[in-house]
PDB file of C-alpha atoms in Angstrom:
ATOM      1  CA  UNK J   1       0.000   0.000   0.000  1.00  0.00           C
ATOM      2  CA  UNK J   2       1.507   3.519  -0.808  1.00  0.00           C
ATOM      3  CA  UNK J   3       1.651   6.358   1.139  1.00  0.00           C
ATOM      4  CA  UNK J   4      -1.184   8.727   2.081  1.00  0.00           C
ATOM      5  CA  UNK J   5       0.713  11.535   2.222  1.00  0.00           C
ATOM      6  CA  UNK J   6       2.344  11.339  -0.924  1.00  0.00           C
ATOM      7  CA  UNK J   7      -0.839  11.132  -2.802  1.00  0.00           C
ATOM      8  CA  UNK J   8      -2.691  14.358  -4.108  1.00  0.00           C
ATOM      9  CA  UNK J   9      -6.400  13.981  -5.530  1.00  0.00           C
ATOM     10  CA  UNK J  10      -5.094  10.608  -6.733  1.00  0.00           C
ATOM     11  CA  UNK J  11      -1.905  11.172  -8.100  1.00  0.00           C
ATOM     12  CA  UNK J  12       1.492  10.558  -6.251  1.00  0.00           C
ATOM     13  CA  UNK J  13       4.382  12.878  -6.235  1.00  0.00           C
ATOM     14  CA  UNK J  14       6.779  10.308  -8.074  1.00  0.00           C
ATOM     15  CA  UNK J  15       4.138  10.743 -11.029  1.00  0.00           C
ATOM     16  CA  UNK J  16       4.756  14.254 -11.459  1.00  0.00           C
ATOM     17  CA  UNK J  17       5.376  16.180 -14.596  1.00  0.00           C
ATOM     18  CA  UNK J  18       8.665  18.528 -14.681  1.00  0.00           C
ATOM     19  CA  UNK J  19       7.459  22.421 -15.444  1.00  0.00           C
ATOM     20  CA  UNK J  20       9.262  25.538 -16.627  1.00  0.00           C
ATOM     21  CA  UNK J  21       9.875  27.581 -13.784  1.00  0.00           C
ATOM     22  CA  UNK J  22       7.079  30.187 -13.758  1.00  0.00           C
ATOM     23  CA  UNK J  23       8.423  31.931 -10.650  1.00  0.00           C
ATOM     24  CA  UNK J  24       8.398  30.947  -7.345  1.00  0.00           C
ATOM     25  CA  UNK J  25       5.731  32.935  -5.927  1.00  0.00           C
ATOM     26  CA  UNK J  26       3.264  32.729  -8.629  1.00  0.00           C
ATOM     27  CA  UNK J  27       3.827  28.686  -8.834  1.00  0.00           C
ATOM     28  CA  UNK J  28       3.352  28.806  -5.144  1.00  0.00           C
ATOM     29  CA  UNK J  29       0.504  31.097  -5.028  1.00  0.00           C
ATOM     30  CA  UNK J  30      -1.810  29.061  -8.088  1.00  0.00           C
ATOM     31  CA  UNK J  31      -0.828  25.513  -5.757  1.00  0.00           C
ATOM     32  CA  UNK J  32      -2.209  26.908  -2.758  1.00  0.00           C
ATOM     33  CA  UNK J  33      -5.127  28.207  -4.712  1.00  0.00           C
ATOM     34  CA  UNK J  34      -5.553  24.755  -6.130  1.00  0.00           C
ATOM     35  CA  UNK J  35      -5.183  23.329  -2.646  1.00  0.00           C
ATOM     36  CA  UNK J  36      -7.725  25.377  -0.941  1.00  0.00           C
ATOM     37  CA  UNK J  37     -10.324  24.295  -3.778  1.00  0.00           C
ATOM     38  CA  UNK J  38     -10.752  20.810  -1.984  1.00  0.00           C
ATOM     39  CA  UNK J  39     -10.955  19.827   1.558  1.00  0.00           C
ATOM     40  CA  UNK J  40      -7.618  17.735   2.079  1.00  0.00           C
ATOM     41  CA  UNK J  41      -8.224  14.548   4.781  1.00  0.00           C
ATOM     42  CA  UNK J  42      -4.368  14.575   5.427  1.00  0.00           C
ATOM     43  CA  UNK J  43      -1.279  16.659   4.974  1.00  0.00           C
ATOM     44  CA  UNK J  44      -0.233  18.289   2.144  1.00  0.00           C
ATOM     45  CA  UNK J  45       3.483  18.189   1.082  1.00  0.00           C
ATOM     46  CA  UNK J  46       4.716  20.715  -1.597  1.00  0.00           C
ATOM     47  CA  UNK J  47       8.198  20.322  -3.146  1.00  0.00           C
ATOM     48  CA  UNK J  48       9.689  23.375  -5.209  1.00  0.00           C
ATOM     49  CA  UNK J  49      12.917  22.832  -6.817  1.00  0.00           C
ATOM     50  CA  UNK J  50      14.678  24.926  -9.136  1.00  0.00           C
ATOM     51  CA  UNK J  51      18.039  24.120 -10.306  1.00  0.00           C
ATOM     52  CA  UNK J  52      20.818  25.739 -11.804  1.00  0.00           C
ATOM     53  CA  UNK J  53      22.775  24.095 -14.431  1.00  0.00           C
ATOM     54  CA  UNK J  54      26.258  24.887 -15.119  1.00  0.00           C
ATOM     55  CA  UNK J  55      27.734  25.986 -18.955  1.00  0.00           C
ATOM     56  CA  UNK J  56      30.547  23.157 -19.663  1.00  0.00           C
ATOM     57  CA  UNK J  57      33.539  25.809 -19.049  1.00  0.00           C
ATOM     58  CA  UNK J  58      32.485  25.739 -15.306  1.00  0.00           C
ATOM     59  CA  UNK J  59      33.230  21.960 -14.709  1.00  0.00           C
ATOM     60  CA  UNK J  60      36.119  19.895 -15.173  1.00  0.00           C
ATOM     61  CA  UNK J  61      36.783  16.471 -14.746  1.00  0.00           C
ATOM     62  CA  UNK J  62      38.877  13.417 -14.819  1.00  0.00           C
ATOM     63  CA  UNK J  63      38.917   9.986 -14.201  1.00  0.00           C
ATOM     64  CA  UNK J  64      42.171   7.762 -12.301  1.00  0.00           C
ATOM     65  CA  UNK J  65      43.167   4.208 -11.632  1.00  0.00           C
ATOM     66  CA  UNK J  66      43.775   3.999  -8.013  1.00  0.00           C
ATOM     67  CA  UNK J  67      47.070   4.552  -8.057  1.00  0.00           C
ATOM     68  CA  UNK J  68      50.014   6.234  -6.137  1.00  0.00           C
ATOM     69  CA  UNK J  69      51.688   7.360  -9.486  1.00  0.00           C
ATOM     70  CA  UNK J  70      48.505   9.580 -10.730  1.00  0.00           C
ATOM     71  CA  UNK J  71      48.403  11.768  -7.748  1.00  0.00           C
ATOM     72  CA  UNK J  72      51.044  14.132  -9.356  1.00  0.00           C
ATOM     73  CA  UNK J  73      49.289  14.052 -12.660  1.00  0.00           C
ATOM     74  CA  UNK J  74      45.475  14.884 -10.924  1.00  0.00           C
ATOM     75  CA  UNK J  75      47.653  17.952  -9.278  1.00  0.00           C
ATOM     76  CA  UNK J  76      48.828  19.184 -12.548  1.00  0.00           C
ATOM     77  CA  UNK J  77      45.872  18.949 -14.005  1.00  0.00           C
ATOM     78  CA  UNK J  78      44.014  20.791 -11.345  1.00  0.00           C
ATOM     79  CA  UNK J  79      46.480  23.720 -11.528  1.00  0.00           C
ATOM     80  CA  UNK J  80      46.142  23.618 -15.438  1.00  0.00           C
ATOM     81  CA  UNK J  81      42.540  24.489 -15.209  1.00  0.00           C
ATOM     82  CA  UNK J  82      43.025  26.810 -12.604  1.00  0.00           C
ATOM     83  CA  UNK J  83      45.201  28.770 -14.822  1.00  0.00           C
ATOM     84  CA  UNK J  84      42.561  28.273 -17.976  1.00  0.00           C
ATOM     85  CA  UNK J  85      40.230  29.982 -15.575  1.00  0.00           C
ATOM     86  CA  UNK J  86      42.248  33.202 -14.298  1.00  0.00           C
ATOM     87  CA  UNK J  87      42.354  31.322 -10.571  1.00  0.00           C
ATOM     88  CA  UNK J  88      46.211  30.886 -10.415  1.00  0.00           C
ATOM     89  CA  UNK J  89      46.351  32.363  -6.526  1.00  0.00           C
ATOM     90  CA  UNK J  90      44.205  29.273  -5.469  1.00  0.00           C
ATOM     91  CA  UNK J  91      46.511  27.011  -7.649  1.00  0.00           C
ATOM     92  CA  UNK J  92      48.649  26.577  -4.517  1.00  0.00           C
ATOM     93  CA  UNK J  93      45.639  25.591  -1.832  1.00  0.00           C
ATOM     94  CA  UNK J  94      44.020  23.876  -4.392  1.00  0.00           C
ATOM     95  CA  UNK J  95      47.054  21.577  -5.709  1.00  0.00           C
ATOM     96  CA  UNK J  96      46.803  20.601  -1.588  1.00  0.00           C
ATOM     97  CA  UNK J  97      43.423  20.001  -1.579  1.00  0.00           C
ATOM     98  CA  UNK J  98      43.559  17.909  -4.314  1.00  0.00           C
ATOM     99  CA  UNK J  99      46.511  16.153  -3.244  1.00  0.00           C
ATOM    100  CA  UNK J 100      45.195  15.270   0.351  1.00  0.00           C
ATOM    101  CA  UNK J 101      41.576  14.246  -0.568  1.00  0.00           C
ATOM    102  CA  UNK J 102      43.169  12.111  -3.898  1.00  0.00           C
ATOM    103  CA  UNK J 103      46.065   9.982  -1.324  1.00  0.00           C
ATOM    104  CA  UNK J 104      42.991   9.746   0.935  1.00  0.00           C
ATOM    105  CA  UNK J 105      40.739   7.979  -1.920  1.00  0.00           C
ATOM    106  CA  UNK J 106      43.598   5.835  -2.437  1.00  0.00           C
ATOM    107  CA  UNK J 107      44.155   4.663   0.763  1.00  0.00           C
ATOM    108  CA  UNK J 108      40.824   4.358   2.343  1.00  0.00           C
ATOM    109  CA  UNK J 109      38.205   4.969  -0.665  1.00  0.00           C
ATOM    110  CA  UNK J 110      38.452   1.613  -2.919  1.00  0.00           C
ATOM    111  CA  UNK J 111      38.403  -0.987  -0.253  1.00  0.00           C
ATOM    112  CA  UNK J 112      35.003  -1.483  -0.098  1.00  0.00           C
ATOM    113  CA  UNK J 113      34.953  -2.689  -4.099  1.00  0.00           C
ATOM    114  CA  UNK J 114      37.205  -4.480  -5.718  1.00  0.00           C
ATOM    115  CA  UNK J 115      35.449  -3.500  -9.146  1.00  0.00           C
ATOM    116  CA  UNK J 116      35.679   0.156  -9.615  1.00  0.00           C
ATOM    117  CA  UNK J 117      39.299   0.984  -8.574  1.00  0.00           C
ATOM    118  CA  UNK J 118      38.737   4.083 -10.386  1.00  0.00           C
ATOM    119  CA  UNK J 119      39.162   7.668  -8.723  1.00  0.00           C
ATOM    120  CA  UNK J 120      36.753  11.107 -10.053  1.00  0.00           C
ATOM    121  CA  UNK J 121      38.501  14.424  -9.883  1.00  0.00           C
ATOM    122  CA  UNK J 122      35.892  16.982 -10.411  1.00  0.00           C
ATOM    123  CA  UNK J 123      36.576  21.391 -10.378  1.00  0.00           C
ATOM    124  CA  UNK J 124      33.298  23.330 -10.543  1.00  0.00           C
ATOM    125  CA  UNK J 125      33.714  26.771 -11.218  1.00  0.00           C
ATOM    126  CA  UNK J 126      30.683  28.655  -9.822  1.00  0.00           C
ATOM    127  CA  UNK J 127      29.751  31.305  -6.832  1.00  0.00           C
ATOM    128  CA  UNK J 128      33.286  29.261  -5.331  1.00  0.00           C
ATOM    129  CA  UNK J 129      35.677  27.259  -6.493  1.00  0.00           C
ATOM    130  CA  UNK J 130      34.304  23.190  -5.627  1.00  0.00           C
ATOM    131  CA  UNK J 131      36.652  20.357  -5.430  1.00  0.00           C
ATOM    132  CA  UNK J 132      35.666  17.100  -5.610  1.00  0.00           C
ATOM    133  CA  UNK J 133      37.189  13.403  -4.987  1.00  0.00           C
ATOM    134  CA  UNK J 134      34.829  10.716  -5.357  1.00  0.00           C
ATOM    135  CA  UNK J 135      35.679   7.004  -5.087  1.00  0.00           C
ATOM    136  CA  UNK J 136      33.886   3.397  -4.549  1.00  0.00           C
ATOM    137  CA  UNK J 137      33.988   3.623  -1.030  1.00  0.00           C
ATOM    138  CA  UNK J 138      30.640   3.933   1.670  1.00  0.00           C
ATOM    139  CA  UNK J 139      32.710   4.638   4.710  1.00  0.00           C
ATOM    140  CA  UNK J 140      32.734   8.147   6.208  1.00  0.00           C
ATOM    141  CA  UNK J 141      36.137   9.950   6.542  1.00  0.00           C
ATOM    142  CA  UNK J 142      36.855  11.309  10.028  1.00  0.00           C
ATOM    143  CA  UNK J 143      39.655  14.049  10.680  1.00  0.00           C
ATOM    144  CA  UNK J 144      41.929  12.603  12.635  1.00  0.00           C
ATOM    145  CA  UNK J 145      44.154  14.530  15.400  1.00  0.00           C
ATOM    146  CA  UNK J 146      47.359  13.426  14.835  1.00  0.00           C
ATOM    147  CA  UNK J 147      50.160  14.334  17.952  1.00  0.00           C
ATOM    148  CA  UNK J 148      53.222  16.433  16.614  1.00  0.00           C
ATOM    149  CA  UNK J 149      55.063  13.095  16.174  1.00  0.00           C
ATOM    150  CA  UNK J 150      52.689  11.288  13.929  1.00  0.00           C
ATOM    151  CA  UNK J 151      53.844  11.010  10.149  1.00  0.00           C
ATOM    152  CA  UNK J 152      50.298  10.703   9.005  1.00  0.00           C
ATOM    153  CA  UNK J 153      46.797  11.835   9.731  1.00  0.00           C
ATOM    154  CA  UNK J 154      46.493  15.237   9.228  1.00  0.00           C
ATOM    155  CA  UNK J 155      44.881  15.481   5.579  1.00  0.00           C
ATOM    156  CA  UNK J 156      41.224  15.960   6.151  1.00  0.00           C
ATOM    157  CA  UNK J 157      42.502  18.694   8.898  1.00  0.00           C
ATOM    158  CA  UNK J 158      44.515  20.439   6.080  1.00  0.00           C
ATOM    159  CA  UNK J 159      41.281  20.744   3.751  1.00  0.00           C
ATOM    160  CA  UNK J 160      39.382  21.974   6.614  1.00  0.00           C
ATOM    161  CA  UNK J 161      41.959  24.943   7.249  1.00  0.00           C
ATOM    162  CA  UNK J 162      42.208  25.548   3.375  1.00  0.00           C
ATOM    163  CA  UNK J 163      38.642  25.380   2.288  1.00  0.00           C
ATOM    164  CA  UNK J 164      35.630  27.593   3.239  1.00  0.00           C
ATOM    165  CA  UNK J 165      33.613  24.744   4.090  1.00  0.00           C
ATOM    166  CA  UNK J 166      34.162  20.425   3.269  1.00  0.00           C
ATOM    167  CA  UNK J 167      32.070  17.642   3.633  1.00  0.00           C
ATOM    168  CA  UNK J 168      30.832  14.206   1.954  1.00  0.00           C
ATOM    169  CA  UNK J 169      27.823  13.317   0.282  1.00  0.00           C
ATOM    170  CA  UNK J 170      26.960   9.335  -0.851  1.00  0.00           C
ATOM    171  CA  UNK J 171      26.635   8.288  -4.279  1.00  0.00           C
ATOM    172  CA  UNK J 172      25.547   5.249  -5.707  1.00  0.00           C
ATOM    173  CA  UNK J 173      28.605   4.108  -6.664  1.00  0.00           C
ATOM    174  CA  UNK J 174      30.342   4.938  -3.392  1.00  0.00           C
ATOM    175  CA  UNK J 175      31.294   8.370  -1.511  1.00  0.00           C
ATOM    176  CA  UNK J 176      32.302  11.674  -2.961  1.00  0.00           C
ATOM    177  CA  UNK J 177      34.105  14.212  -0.687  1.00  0.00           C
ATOM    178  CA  UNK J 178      34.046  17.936  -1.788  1.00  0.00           C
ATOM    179  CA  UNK J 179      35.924  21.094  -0.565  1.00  0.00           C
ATOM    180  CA  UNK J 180      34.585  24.568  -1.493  1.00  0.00           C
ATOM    181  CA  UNK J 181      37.271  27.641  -1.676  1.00  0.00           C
ATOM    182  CA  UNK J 182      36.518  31.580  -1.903  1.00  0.00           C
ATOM    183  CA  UNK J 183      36.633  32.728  -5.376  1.00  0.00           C
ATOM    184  CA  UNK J 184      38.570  36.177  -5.290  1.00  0.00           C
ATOM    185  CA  UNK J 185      36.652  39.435  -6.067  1.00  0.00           C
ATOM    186  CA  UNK J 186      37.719  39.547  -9.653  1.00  0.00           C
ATOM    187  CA  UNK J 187      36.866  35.672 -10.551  1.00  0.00           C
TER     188      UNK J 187
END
């Protein structure tokens, strides 16, 4: 049996039709209208989404084995694209950033899967500058708090102190960890 609440005069909400955005108060205003037309016998949920999509020269991205020996070549290309876009005084943070959350992939991110050993590289170019690493892995990174002696441990506490904000979000295929960076004025 389906949910009540997801049903509206007989449709469900997974059988509606994507619209041209009319404008978000006018769209809002007519479904209330519509709403109020008919006595509802349970809650009413309304959903408005409006998405931006990105022109091609905003994004770039890359594909990796899971390997040791690309790390240096995911940097460079990073720094390249920085350069394409005008952004060379975040190439230095950024070649970092990419460096930390890319050795991370590789050591924690494929051993979930022993299909995709394949690492994503992705630079969005937008209101800031978005990294992200994704990989085949489900488990959550955790920043560790390494003492002065440790050799290892302090990547995910390096992205925090470069970026604006981090964080992970799941994919199907695994986990993709993102760090977000302050575009200068002039970008």
């Amino acid at each position: 049996m389906s949910d009540p609440t997801a049903a509206v005069r007989g449709r469900h909400a997974g059988d509606a039709t994507l619209v041209p955005w009319p404008g978000g108060h006018d769209l809002c205003s007519s479904t209330v209208d519509t709403l109020r037309a008919e006595p509802q016998s349970d809650d009413v949920t309304l959903l408005l989404a409006r998405t931006r999509s990105l022109s091609a020269d905003q994004v770039a991205s890359w594909r990796f084995p899971s390997d040791p020996a690309v790390v240096s070549r995911a940097r460079t290309l990073a720094v390249r694209q920085l350069t394409r876009w005008g952004l060379e005084n975040l190439a230095e943070s950024t070649e970092l950033i990419v460096s930390e959350l890319f050795t991370n992939a590789i050591i924690h991110g494929n051993s979930d899967s022993g299909s995709d050993r394949t690492i994503g590289l992705r630079l969005i170019r937008h209101e800031v500058l978005t990294c992200e690493v994704s990989d085949a892995s489900h488990s959550h990174p955790l920043v560790r708090h390494p003492r002065t002696t440790d050799e290892h441990g302090r990547g995910l506490f390096l992205v925090s102190q470069l970026s604006r904000r981090w964080g992970t979000r799941h994919i199907p295929d695994g986990k993709l960890i993102w760090a977000d960076q302050q575009l200068p004025a002039s970008a």
